[in-house]
Amino acid sequence: MKKRFCLISAVMVLILTFTMTSSVYAFKWPWERDEKVGNVREMVEGPIKIGFMGNLSSPFSLSSRGAAQMAVDEMNAAGGIMGKQVELIIEDTKGEIPKCVEIYKKLVMVDKVLAVIIAEKVEMSAAGMEIGAELFPEFPHLFFSTIGSGDVIWHRVRDNYDKYKFGFQTYYAISTHYLEKFSGMFTDIYKNTMGVKKVALIYEDMEWTQPLRKGIPGVSPRLAEVYEKAGLEVVYETTLSLDQKMFNSVFEEVAASGADVIDCVIGYIDQASFIKQWEQSSARDTQWIIWGGLAGMPPIWKMTGGKVLGGMVGSSMVAVNITPKTIPFMVNLYTKYKVGPIFGSHTTYDTLFGFKKALETGKTLVDVDTIIKSLETIEEVAVLGTIGWNAEKHYNLPSPKYVTPIVQWKKDGKMYVIYPEQYQQKPYESPVNIRK
Amino acid sequence: MVSFELKRDRLLMRWKQQKFEWIIEPRYWRNPILWSLLLMVVPFFITGYPNILTMITMANLYAAIAIPLALQMTGTGRLNFGPQLYLGLGGYTSALLNLHMGFSPFFTLIATILICGGVSLLLSPITWIAKGLYFSLITLILPLAFLDLTFIYGDLFRGEVGLMGMSPMISLGRVTWNYVAYYYLSVFMMLIFLFVAEKISQSRFGITMAAINENEDVALMMGVNVNKYKVFYYVFPSIMIGIVGWFIVHTFRTFAGITYLPLDFMLKMLIIVMIGGRASVYGMIPGAYFVCFLEDSLRSLGTVNYFLFPIILIIVLVALPRGEGIYGLYHKRHPRDYFPVMRVRRE
């Protein structure tokens, strides 16, 4: 026993000595590092690598993965970027921050990707961006968050540009834009399209609704205040918990308030239950508009047994010719990649083509500072309008550059665009009229 | 007067009426030394793979959560379904104090210990008033209630986005060095937790722990102050788990309750405890490594890993001897490799 112990100890000491010695040879003090000017990457042989990270058990990440693969396939079929083929490296974070951190390091440090796309919840993007900032000085790269409307990504860029300048956010709208752009859009719909005045506001208790619910002191007012200022009357306001399943009492209160329209600032709560309970409540004749989520996807019709009829929602899943890219994108994603174009897929696809244009405009694959400057200035035709990023804050150019159509569910079980007017497919009808 | 005495397998030190002893028998030290050495040399082989290093760092952190959890489960004789409450408390305490008050990691550590200690002390009476399913249900609800709070008080906790931008624990100038340093720190933390838990289980406290775990009423009849010990076994491991939260905050520099407070994170911890073997704190390390390596290697198989991972875990749980886990399996075949300790109920 003692002999074996001595033998194993000797082997371990040998291994330790060997590894210590080899690491000493490879060792460099910080001041011995090669000085470089700006954020220039080493020239990498082979294809341009792009990393894609998502929770591959969730529909939105799967849809985004399909869109990313489609964009890369289309680029490669057209000759790649600056004559180089593009390789997409897909990684599954399983929706866990520790995994997200682990994979981000792998993509940047081992795979040496030029850009990382995180197509999942905003907390993953926030975690990835923090690791990216740590890596950026030594491993210059770019980071894109293509799902998640929270303000946390662009706030970082605004507050500390030098540290976070590698990060860009692409989404239909971020929280601040919801207030700036969507409130104007909804006011227009309520006053001119629907001809109503009294609004009931229902929020979900999440970070993205916070600037709308509470406002940001000294920066932006509450949504209710914006509506009031625009001549609407907010008669009811409430906030729902994310795991709430019973909404009957809320709808009864809405009905009692005399609201003409229910403005639902929700995207993640159980929308199927929400809609079914609305249809059975005293508020069933009151129009609702949901800002986004499941209500804007085809399966909701079956899930609610058609009770979604008459409901209005912001949806990008309706085939309307916003740009020449819109319809082919939707058709190809369905037919070739077998996923639906749910939220995040458009933004991922458009981000990749914006990135391609930035590389071609900047005429570099290695100078990341030049690519960043290029991303700050370019504009490219996208699936939902025009893709481009704000030069100081790095969020994508909002509506009317990037469009989210407002649709209404009609009797044939399909969604039709009713707003903006230039894309309108069918006129607006109230729930009472549409049921007749 | 201090006197030393060399026995066959131990060194004795006597001072007045006190007696201290250290085991010096090589066979009892061989495995811990070999494994510790292995953990020390690992980074030299994988410096070029920071993702694997991060994965192993995370395995160390999981083990550092599972060790106090196993200690708590045995010491209170109850199954805690919400150890992540203290992970969340520790994490948010450190993150908030660092971001808003500018506390350095050292002071956030002290604050974490105080907050976790205070809250767990306040909640410790649940070990007196509830047991079995009731205790499990109470501990299950607490982290979920805290998660709701992180949404309700979104101004402070930033809801689903969480907090980010906390200061790093160390900064050595190069990211690879930082990651290697974080790895070593996680190893040290895990080994310190292991050492402390092992010392406790071999001490007088350990005997009370075994007694409480076996039968509270009998222990009470034998003169053990059961309530006092249960408070200790609830509070002390809770502080240790809180320290892991602090470590995560200053390592990943982001912290979101939505990742660490829900049920699935707790399930992973319980699986680590069961696979490692809840009868011994040593088992938590192979348990954590097994779960992390398995999860990471299956990830490359694509979406199939989502059902393969739980299926393999179920098979392993069924195949391993109940309560003994991976550690018990080895211990059974090599009983002479380990110093005989108090055996506690394994079911």
PDB file of N, CA and C in Angstrom, chain B residues 137-223:
ATOM      1  N   LEU B 137     -42.281  22.238   2.149  1.00  0.00           N
ATOM      2  CA  LEU B 137     -43.148  23.194   1.450  1.00  0.00           C
ATOM      3  C   LEU B 137     -42.810  24.637   1.817  1.00  0.00           C
ATOM      4  N   ILE B 138     -42.559  24.859   3.112  1.00  0.00           N
ATOM      5  CA  ILE B 138     -42.220  26.227   3.548  1.00  0.00           C
ATOM      6  C   ILE B 138     -40.927  26.681   2.866  1.00  0.00           C
ATOM      7  N   THR B 139     -39.934  25.809   2.886  1.00  0.00           N
ATOM      8  CA  THR B 139     -38.649  26.195   2.288  1.00  0.00           C
ATOM      9  C   THR B 139     -38.753  26.308   0.760  1.00  0.00           C
ATOM     10  N   LEU B 140     -39.698  25.591   0.194  1.00  0.00           N
ATOM     11  CA  LEU B 140     -39.917  25.675  -1.257  1.00  0.00           C
ATOM     12  C   LEU B 140     -40.506  27.036  -1.635  1.00  0.00           C
ATOM     13  N   ILE B 141     -41.406  27.516  -0.783  1.00  0.00           N
ATOM     14  CA  ILE B 141     -42.119  28.760  -1.103  1.00  0.00           C
ATOM     15  C   ILE B 141     -41.222  29.992  -0.916  1.00  0.00           C
ATOM     16  N   LEU B 142     -40.356  29.949   0.089  1.00  0.00           N
ATOM     17  CA  LEU B 142     -39.570  31.144   0.426  1.00  0.00           C
ATOM     18  C   LEU B 142     -38.776  31.732  -0.760  1.00  0.00           C
ATOM     19  N   PRO B 143     -37.974  30.928  -1.484  1.00  0.00           N
ATOM     20  CA  PRO B 143     -37.242  31.532  -2.613  1.00  0.00           C
ATOM     21  C   PRO B 143     -38.161  32.024  -3.722  1.00  0.00           C
ATOM     22  N   LEU B 144     -39.307  31.329  -3.897  1.00  0.00           N
ATOM     23  CA  LEU B 144     -40.232  31.771  -4.947  1.00  0.00           C
ATOM     24  C   LEU B 144     -40.870  33.111  -4.568  1.00  0.00           C
ATOM     25  N   ALA B 145     -41.140  33.255  -3.258  1.00  0.00           N
ATOM     26  CA  ALA B 145     -41.675  34.545  -2.784  1.00  0.00           C
ATOM     27  C   ALA B 145     -40.619  35.640  -2.975  1.00  0.00           C
ATOM     28  N   PHE B 146     -39.380  35.298  -2.712  1.00  0.00           N
ATOM     29  CA  PHE B 146     -38.299  36.280  -2.900  1.00  0.00           C
ATOM     30  C   PHE B 146     -38.177  36.653  -4.383  1.00  0.00           C
ATOM     31  N   LEU B 147     -38.351  35.640  -5.242  1.00  0.00           N
ATOM     32  CA  LEU B 147     -38.296  35.909  -6.687  1.00  0.00           C
ATOM     33  C   LEU B 147     -39.386  36.912  -7.083  1.00  0.00           C
ATOM     34  N   ASP B 148     -40.586  36.718  -6.516  1.00  0.00           N
ATOM     35  CA  ASP B 148     -41.675  37.669  -6.793  1.00  0.00           C
ATOM     36  C   ASP B 148     -41.299  39.075  -6.338  1.00  0.00           C
ATOM     37  N   LEU B 149     -40.639  39.135  -5.178  1.00  0.00           N
ATOM     38  CA  LEU B 149     -40.212  40.445  -4.669  1.00  0.00           C
ATOM     39  C   LEU B 149     -39.260  41.142  -5.636  1.00  0.00           C
ATOM     40  N   THR B 150     -38.408  40.348  -6.287  1.00  0.00           N
ATOM     41  CA  THR B 150     -37.443  40.959  -7.218  1.00  0.00           C
ATOM     42  C   THR B 150     -38.153  41.587  -8.426  1.00  0.00           C
ATOM     43  N   PHE B 151     -39.375  41.118  -8.681  1.00  0.00           N
ATOM     44  CA  PHE B 151     -40.160  41.730  -9.760  1.00  0.00           C
ATOM     45  C   PHE B 151     -40.967  42.913  -9.233  1.00  0.00           C
ATOM     46  N   ILE B 152     -41.556  42.702  -8.036  1.00  0.00           N
ATOM     47  CA  ILE B 152     -42.398  43.771  -7.469  1.00  0.00           C
ATOM     48  C   ILE B 152     -41.544  45.015  -7.190  1.00  0.00           C
ATOM     49  N   TYR B 153     -40.374  44.793  -6.600  1.00  0.00           N
ATOM     50  CA  TYR B 153     -39.471  45.927  -6.331  1.00  0.00           C
ATOM     51  C   TYR B 153     -38.405  45.995  -7.431  1.00  0.00           C
ATOM     52  N   GLY B 154     -38.907  46.076  -8.651  1.00  0.00           N
ATOM     53  CA  GLY B 154     -38.030  46.090  -9.825  1.00  0.00           C
ATOM     54  C   GLY B 154     -37.063  47.259  -9.849  1.00  0.00           C
ATOM     55  N   ASP B 155     -37.455  48.369  -9.184  1.00  0.00           N
ATOM     56  CA  ASP B 155     -36.552  49.533  -9.132  1.00  0.00           C
ATOM     57  C   ASP B 155     -35.230  49.150  -8.488  1.00  0.00           C
ATOM     58  N   LEU B 156     -35.329  48.279  -7.500  1.00  0.00           N
ATOM     59  CA  LEU B 156     -34.147  47.890  -6.734  1.00  0.00           C
ATOM     60  C   LEU B 156     -33.458  46.665  -7.348  1.00  0.00           C
ATOM     61  N   PHE B 157     -34.263  45.617  -7.584  1.00  0.00           N
ATOM     62  CA  PHE B 157     -33.681  44.333  -7.992  1.00  0.00           C
ATOM     63  C   PHE B 157     -33.592  44.171  -9.511  1.00  0.00           C
ATOM     64  N   ARG B 158     -34.221  45.050 -10.243  1.00  0.00           N
ATOM     65  CA  ARG B 158     -34.236  45.045 -11.709  1.00  0.00           C
ATOM     66  C   ARG B 158     -34.848  43.778 -12.298  1.00  0.00           C
ATOM     67  N   GLY B 159     -35.859  43.224 -11.630  1.00  0.00           N
ATOM     68  CA  GLY B 159     -36.696  42.149 -12.164  1.00  0.00           C
ATOM     69  C   GLY B 159     -35.958  41.075 -12.924  1.00  0.00           C
ATOM     70  N   GLU B 160     -36.470  40.778 -14.122  1.00  0.00           N
ATOM     71  CA  GLU B 160     -35.929  39.665 -14.902  1.00  0.00           C
ATOM     72  C   GLU B 160     -34.550  39.977 -15.476  1.00  0.00           C
ATOM     73  N   VAL B 161     -34.199  41.251 -15.544  1.00  0.00           N
ATOM     74  CA  VAL B 161     -32.907  41.632 -16.112  1.00  0.00           C
ATOM     75  C   VAL B 161     -31.781  41.410 -15.105  1.00  0.00           C
ATOM     76  N   GLY B 162     -32.087  41.687 -13.847  1.00  0.00           N
ATOM     77  CA  GLY B 162     -31.086  41.509 -12.803  1.00  0.00           C
ATOM     78  C   GLY B 162     -30.102  42.671 -12.751  1.00  0.00           C
ATOM     79  N   LEU B 163     -29.118  42.506 -11.898  1.00  0.00           N
ATOM     80  CA  LEU B 163     -28.127  43.564 -11.690  1.00  0.00           C
ATOM     81  C   LEU B 163     -26.848  43.210 -12.432  1.00  0.00           C
ATOM     82  N   MET B 164     -26.192  44.201 -12.939  1.00  0.00           N
ATOM     83  CA  MET B 164     -24.940  43.938 -13.653  1.00  0.00           C
ATOM     84  C   MET B 164     -23.933  45.068 -13.432  1.00  0.00           C
ATOM     85  N   GLY B 165     -22.672  44.769 -13.711  1.00  0.00           N
ATOM     86  CA  GLY B 165     -21.633  45.792 -13.605  1.00  0.00           C
ATOM     87  C   GLY B 165     -20.973  45.845 -12.239  1.00  0.00           C
ATOM     88  N   MET B 166     -21.114  44.757 -11.458  1.00  0.00           N
ATOM     89  CA  MET B 166     -20.466  44.761 -10.139  1.00  0.00           C
ATOM     90  C   MET B 166     -18.950  44.634 -10.314  1.00  0.00           C
ATOM     91  N   SER B 167     -18.215  45.095  -9.294  1.00  0.00           N
ATOM     92  CA  SER B 167     -16.752  45.077  -9.452  1.00  0.00           C
ATOM     93  C   SER B 167     -16.208  43.648  -9.311  1.00  0.00           C
ATOM     94  N   PRO B 168     -15.151  43.343 -10.059  1.00  0.00           N
ATOM     95  CA  PRO B 168     -14.608  41.982 -10.001  1.00  0.00           C
ATOM     96  C   PRO B 168     -13.865  41.735  -8.686  1.00  0.00           C
ATOM     97  N   MET B 169     -13.782  40.458  -8.316  1.00  0.00           N
ATOM     98  CA  MET B 169     -13.094  40.108  -7.083  1.00  0.00           C
ATOM     99  C   MET B 169     -11.600  40.396  -7.215  1.00  0.00           C
ATOM    100  N   ILE B 170     -11.067  40.041  -8.381  1.00  0.00           N
ATOM    101  CA  ILE B 170      -9.656  40.299  -8.639  1.00  0.00           C
ATOM    102  C   ILE B 170      -9.492  40.722 -10.101  1.00  0.00           C
ATOM    103  N   SER B 171      -8.432  41.434 -10.363  1.00  0.00           N
ATOM    104  CA  SER B 171      -8.146  41.786 -11.748  1.00  0.00           C
ATOM    105  C   SER B 171      -6.637  41.707 -11.944  1.00  0.00           C
ATOM    106  N   LEU B 172      -6.213  40.704 -12.713  1.00  0.00           N
ATOM    107  CA  LEU B 172      -4.775  40.466 -12.873  1.00  0.00           C
ATOM    108  C   LEU B 172      -4.223  41.016 -14.184  1.00  0.00           C
ATOM    109  N   GLY B 173      -5.052  41.707 -14.909  1.00  0.00           N
ATOM    110  CA  GLY B 173      -4.566  42.335 -16.132  1.00  0.00           C
ATOM    111  C   GLY B 173      -4.881  41.575 -17.397  1.00  0.00           C
ATOM    112  N   ARG B 174      -5.032  40.267 -17.291  1.00  0.00           N
ATOM    113  CA  ARG B 174      -5.375  39.465 -18.477  1.00  0.00           C
ATOM    114  C   ARG B 174      -6.562  38.567 -18.137  1.00  0.00           C
ATOM    115  N   VAL B 175      -7.467  38.441 -19.100  1.00  0.00           N
ATOM    116  CA  VAL B 175      -8.684  37.691 -18.790  1.00  0.00           C
ATOM    117  C   VAL B 175      -8.388  36.231 -18.448  1.00  0.00           C
ATOM    118  N   THR B 176      -7.436  35.618 -19.165  1.00  0.00           N
ATOM    119  CA  THR B 176      -7.128  34.208 -18.898  1.00  0.00           C
ATOM    120  C   THR B 176      -6.629  34.044 -17.465  1.00  0.00           C
ATOM    121  N   TRP B 177      -5.790  34.960 -17.026  1.00  0.00           N
ATOM    122  CA  TRP B 177      -5.290  34.883 -15.651  1.00  0.00           C
ATOM    123  C   TRP B 177      -6.442  35.025 -14.661  1.00  0.00           C
ATOM    124  N   ASN B 178      -7.347  35.958 -14.986  1.00  0.00           N
ATOM    125  CA  ASN B 178      -8.500  36.143 -14.091  1.00  0.00           C
ATOM    126  C   ASN B 178      -9.306  34.857 -13.966  1.00  0.00           C
ATOM    127  N   TYR B 179      -9.528  34.196 -15.118  1.00  0.00           N
ATOM    128  CA  TYR B 179     -10.348  32.983 -15.086  1.00  0.00           C
ATOM    129  C   TYR B 179      -9.657  31.871 -14.308  1.00  0.00           C
ATOM    130  N   VAL B 180      -8.337  31.784 -14.474  1.00  0.00           N
ATOM    131  CA  VAL B 180      -7.588  30.775 -13.713  1.00  0.00           C
ATOM    132  C   VAL B 180      -7.666  31.111 -12.215  1.00  0.00           C
ATOM    133  N   ALA B 181      -7.544  32.400 -11.913  1.00  0.00           N
ATOM    134  CA  ALA B 181      -7.617  32.818 -10.500  1.00  0.00           C
ATOM    135  C   ALA B 181      -8.993  32.516  -9.910  1.00  0.00           C
ATOM    136  N   TYR B 182     -10.043  32.797 -10.694  1.00  0.00           N
ATOM    137  CA  TYR B 182     -11.393  32.492 -10.211  1.00  0.00           C
ATOM    138  C   TYR B 182     -11.537  30.990  -9.958  1.00  0.00           C
ATOM    139  N   TYR B 183     -10.934  30.206 -10.848  1.00  0.00           N
ATOM    140  CA  TYR B 183     -11.004  28.752 -10.685  1.00  0.00           C
ATOM    141  C   TYR B 183     -10.381  28.358  -9.342  1.00  0.00           C
ATOM    142  N   TYR B 184      -9.165  28.879  -9.080  1.00  0.00           N
ATOM    143  CA  TYR B 184      -8.486  28.506  -7.833  1.00  0.00           C
ATOM    144  C   TYR B 184      -9.267  28.982  -6.613  1.00  0.00           C
ATOM    145  N   LEU B 185      -9.825  30.183  -6.726  1.00  0.00           N
ATOM    146  CA  LEU B 185     -10.611  30.692  -5.597  1.00  0.00           C
ATOM    147  C   LEU B 185     -11.818  29.799  -5.340  1.00  0.00           C
ATOM    148  N   SER B 186     -12.448  29.347  -6.438  1.00  0.00           N
ATOM    149  CA  SER B 186     -13.613  28.472  -6.260  1.00  0.00           C
ATOM    150  C   SER B 186     -13.196  27.140  -5.640  1.00  0.00           C
ATOM    151  N   VAL B 187     -12.020  26.637  -6.055  1.00  0.00           N
ATOM    152  CA  VAL B 187     -11.524  25.375  -5.470  1.00  0.00           C
ATOM    153  C   VAL B 187     -11.268  25.579  -3.970  1.00  0.00           C
ATOM    154  N   PHE B 188     -10.604  26.683  -3.644  1.00  0.00           N
ATOM    155  CA  PHE B 188     -10.292  26.921  -2.233  1.00  0.00           C
ATOM    156  C   PHE B 188     -11.570  27.053  -1.410  1.00  0.00           C
ATOM    157  N   MET B 189     -12.524  27.781  -1.968  1.00  0.00           N
ATOM    158  CA  MET B 189     -13.771  27.950  -1.232  1.00  0.00           C
ATOM    159  C   MET B 189     -14.438  26.592  -0.997  1.00  0.00           C
ATOM    160  N   MET B 190     -14.482  25.791  -2.068  1.00  0.00           N
ATOM    161  CA  MET B 190     -15.108  24.471  -1.950  1.00  0.00           C
ATOM    162  C   MET B 190     -14.376  23.614  -0.915  1.00  0.00           C
ATOM    163  N   LEU B 191     -13.026  23.630  -0.970  1.00  0.00           N
ATOM    164  CA  LEU B 191     -12.252  22.802  -0.041  1.00  0.00           C
ATOM    165  C   LEU B 191     -12.390  23.299   1.401  1.00  0.00           C
ATOM    166  N   ILE B 192     -12.464  24.618   1.562  1.00  0.00           N
ATOM    167  CA  ILE B 192     -12.658  25.148   2.925  1.00  0.00           C
ATOM    168  C   ILE B 192     -14.024  24.714   3.458  1.00  0.00           C
ATOM    169  N   PHE B 193     -15.042  24.823   2.594  1.00  0.00           N
ATOM    170  CA  PHE B 193     -16.386  24.391   3.010  1.00  0.00           C
ATOM    171  C   PHE B 193     -16.356  22.908   3.393  1.00  0.00           C
ATOM    172  N   LEU B 194     -15.646  22.126   2.570  1.00  0.00           N
ATOM    173  CA  LEU B 194     -15.563  20.681   2.811  1.00  0.00           C
ATOM    174  C   LEU B 194     -14.867  20.413   4.152  1.00  0.00           C
ATOM    175  N   PHE B 195     -13.782  21.122   4.357  1.00  0.00           N
ATOM    176  CA  PHE B 195     -12.998  20.944   5.575  1.00  0.00           C
ATOM    177  C   PHE B 195     -13.847  21.297   6.802  1.00  0.00           C
ATOM    178  N   VAL B 196     -14.530  22.448   6.722  1.00  0.00           N
ATOM    179  CA  VAL B 196     -15.350  22.895   7.856  1.00  0.00           C
ATOM    180  C   VAL B 196     -16.480  21.896   8.111  1.00  0.00           C
ATOM    181  N   ALA B 197     -17.155  21.485   7.044  1.00  0.00           N
ATOM    182  CA  ALA B 197     -18.277  20.551   7.197  1.00  0.00           C
ATOM    183  C   ALA B 197     -17.791  19.223   7.761  1.00  0.00           C
ATOM    184  N   GLU B 198     -16.637  18.767   7.294  1.00  0.00           N
ATOM    185  CA  GLU B 198     -16.080  17.502   7.752  1.00  0.00           C
ATOM    186  C   GLU B 198     -15.700  17.606   9.228  1.00  0.00           C
ATOM    187  N   LYS B 199     -15.090  18.737   9.592  1.00  0.00           N
ATOM    188  CA  LYS B 199     -14.694  18.946  10.986  1.00  0.00           C
ATOM    189  C   LYS B 199     -15.930  18.939  11.892  1.00  0.00           C
ATOM    190  N   ILE B 200     -16.973  19.613  11.409  1.00  0.00           N
ATOM    191  CA  ILE B 200     -18.208  19.666  12.212  1.00  0.00           C
ATOM    192  C   ILE B 200     -18.770  18.258  12.397  1.00  0.00           C
ATOM    193  N   SER B 201     -18.805  17.501  11.299  1.00  0.00           N
ATOM    194  CA  SER B 201     -19.441  16.182  11.389  1.00  0.00           C
ATOM    195  C   SER B 201     -18.610  15.209  12.233  1.00  0.00           C
ATOM    196  N   GLN B 202     -17.317  15.510  12.424  1.00  0.00           N
ATOM    197  CA  GLN B 202     -16.494  14.620  13.255  1.00  0.00           C
ATOM    198  C   GLN B 202     -16.408  15.092  14.702  1.00  0.00           C
ATOM    199  N   SER B 203     -17.002  16.255  14.958  1.00  0.00           N
ATOM    200  CA  SER B 203     -16.883  16.822  16.310  1.00  0.00           C
ATOM    201  C   SER B 203     -18.067  16.393  17.176  1.00  0.00           C
ATOM    202  N   ARG B 204     -18.137  16.951  18.355  1.00  0.00           N
ATOM    203  CA  ARG B 204     -19.285  16.710  19.241  1.00  0.00           C
ATOM    204  C   ARG B 204     -20.583  17.130  18.558  1.00  0.00           C
ATOM    205  N   PHE B 205     -20.468  18.244  17.797  1.00  0.00           N
ATOM    206  CA  PHE B 205     -21.616  18.717  17.032  1.00  0.00           C
ATOM    207  C   PHE B 205     -22.101  17.634  16.074  1.00  0.00           C
ATOM    208  N   GLY B 206     -21.118  16.924  15.501  1.00  0.00           N
ATOM    209  CA  GLY B 206     -21.434  15.866  14.541  1.00  0.00           C
ATOM    210  C   GLY B 206     -22.239  14.758  15.182  1.00  0.00           C
ATOM    211  N   ILE B 207     -21.927  14.468  16.433  1.00  0.00           N
ATOM    212  CA  ILE B 207     -22.664  13.403  17.127  1.00  0.00           C
ATOM    213  C   ILE B 207     -24.116  13.837  17.339  1.00  0.00           C
ATOM    214  N   THR B 208     -24.269  15.136  17.693  1.00  0.00           N
ATOM    215  CA  THR B 208     -25.647  15.620  17.871  1.00  0.00           C
ATOM    216  C   THR B 208     -26.386  15.616  16.534  1.00  0.00           C
ATOM    217  N   MET B 209     -25.624  15.939  15.489  1.00  0.00           N
ATOM    218  CA  MET B 209     -26.222  15.953  14.151  1.00  0.00           C
ATOM    219  C   MET B 209     -26.774  14.574  13.804  1.00  0.00           C
ATOM    220  N   ALA B 210     -25.958  13.553  14.060  1.00  0.00           N
ATOM    221  CA  ALA B 210     -26.380  12.177  13.759  1.00  0.00           C
ATOM    222  C   ALA B 210     -27.573  11.806  14.620  1.00  0.00           C
ATOM    223  N   ALA B 211     -27.547  12.271  15.874  1.00  0.00           N
ATOM    224  CA  ALA B 211     -28.642  11.923  16.789  1.00  0.00           C
ATOM    225  C   ALA B 211     -29.945  12.562  16.329  1.00  0.00           C
ATOM    226  N   ILE B 212     -29.858  13.863  15.955  1.00  0.00           N
ATOM    227  CA  ILE B 212     -31.075  14.568  15.496  1.00  0.00           C
ATOM    228  C   ILE B 212     -31.598  13.922  14.227  1.00  0.00           C
ATOM    229  N   ASN B 213     -30.657  13.584  13.340  1.00  0.00           N
ATOM    230  CA  ASN B 213     -31.053  12.981  12.069  1.00  0.00           C
ATOM    231  C   ASN B 213     -31.727  11.628  12.307  1.00  0.00           C
ATOM    232  N   GLU B 214     -31.247  10.906  13.312  1.00  0.00           N
ATOM    233  CA  GLU B 214     -31.780   9.560  13.565  1.00  0.00           C
ATOM    234  C   GLU B 214     -33.173   9.627  14.171  1.00  0.00           C
ATOM    235  N   ASN B 215     -33.284  10.356  15.269  1.00  0.00           N
ATOM    236  CA  ASN B 215     -34.584  10.471  15.920  1.00  0.00           C
ATOM    237  C   ASN B 215     -34.550  11.644  16.894  1.00  0.00           C
ATOM    238  N   GLU B 216     -35.276  12.684  16.564  1.00  0.00           N
ATOM    239  CA  GLU B 216     -35.255  13.901  17.378  1.00  0.00           C
ATOM    240  C   GLU B 216     -35.700  13.651  18.805  1.00  0.00           C
ATOM    241  N   ASP B 217     -36.762  12.850  18.962  1.00  0.00           N
ATOM    242  CA  ASP B 217     -37.323  12.629  20.298  1.00  0.00           C
ATOM    243  C   ASP B 217     -36.342  11.878  21.181  1.00  0.00           C
ATOM    244  N   VAL B 218     -35.711  10.874  20.589  1.00  0.00           N
ATOM    245  CA  VAL B 218     -34.730  10.101  21.358  1.00  0.00           C
ATOM    246  C   VAL B 218     -33.557  10.997  21.753  1.00  0.00           C
ATOM    247  N   ALA B 219     -33.110  11.834  20.780  1.00  0.00           N
ATOM    248  CA  ALA B 219     -31.996  12.753  21.056  1.00  0.00           C
ATOM    249  C   ALA B 219     -32.348  13.684  22.207  1.00  0.00           C
ATOM    250  N   LEU B 220     -33.581  14.186  22.191  1.00  0.00           N
ATOM    251  CA  LEU B 220     -34.055  15.079  23.245  1.00  0.00           C
ATOM    252  C   LEU B 220     -34.053  14.356  24.596  1.00  0.00           C
ATOM    253  N   MET B 221     -34.493  13.108  24.562  1.00  0.00           N
ATOM    254  CA  MET B 221     -34.543  12.294  25.775  1.00  0.00           C
ATOM    255  C   MET B 221     -33.140  12.053  26.341  1.00  0.00           C
ATOM    256  N   MET B 222     -32.172  11.980  25.426  1.00  0.00           N
ATOM    257  CA  MET B 222     -30.793  11.720  25.850  1.00  0.00           C
ATOM    258  C   MET B 222     -30.085  13.003  26.318  1.00  0.00           C
ATOM    259  N   GLY B 223     -30.807  14.120  26.311  1.00  0.00           N
ATOM    260  CA  GLY B 223     -30.234  15.361  26.832  1.00  0.00           C
ATOM    261  C   GLY B 223     -29.664  16.299  25.790  1.00  0.00           C
TER     262      GLY B 223
END
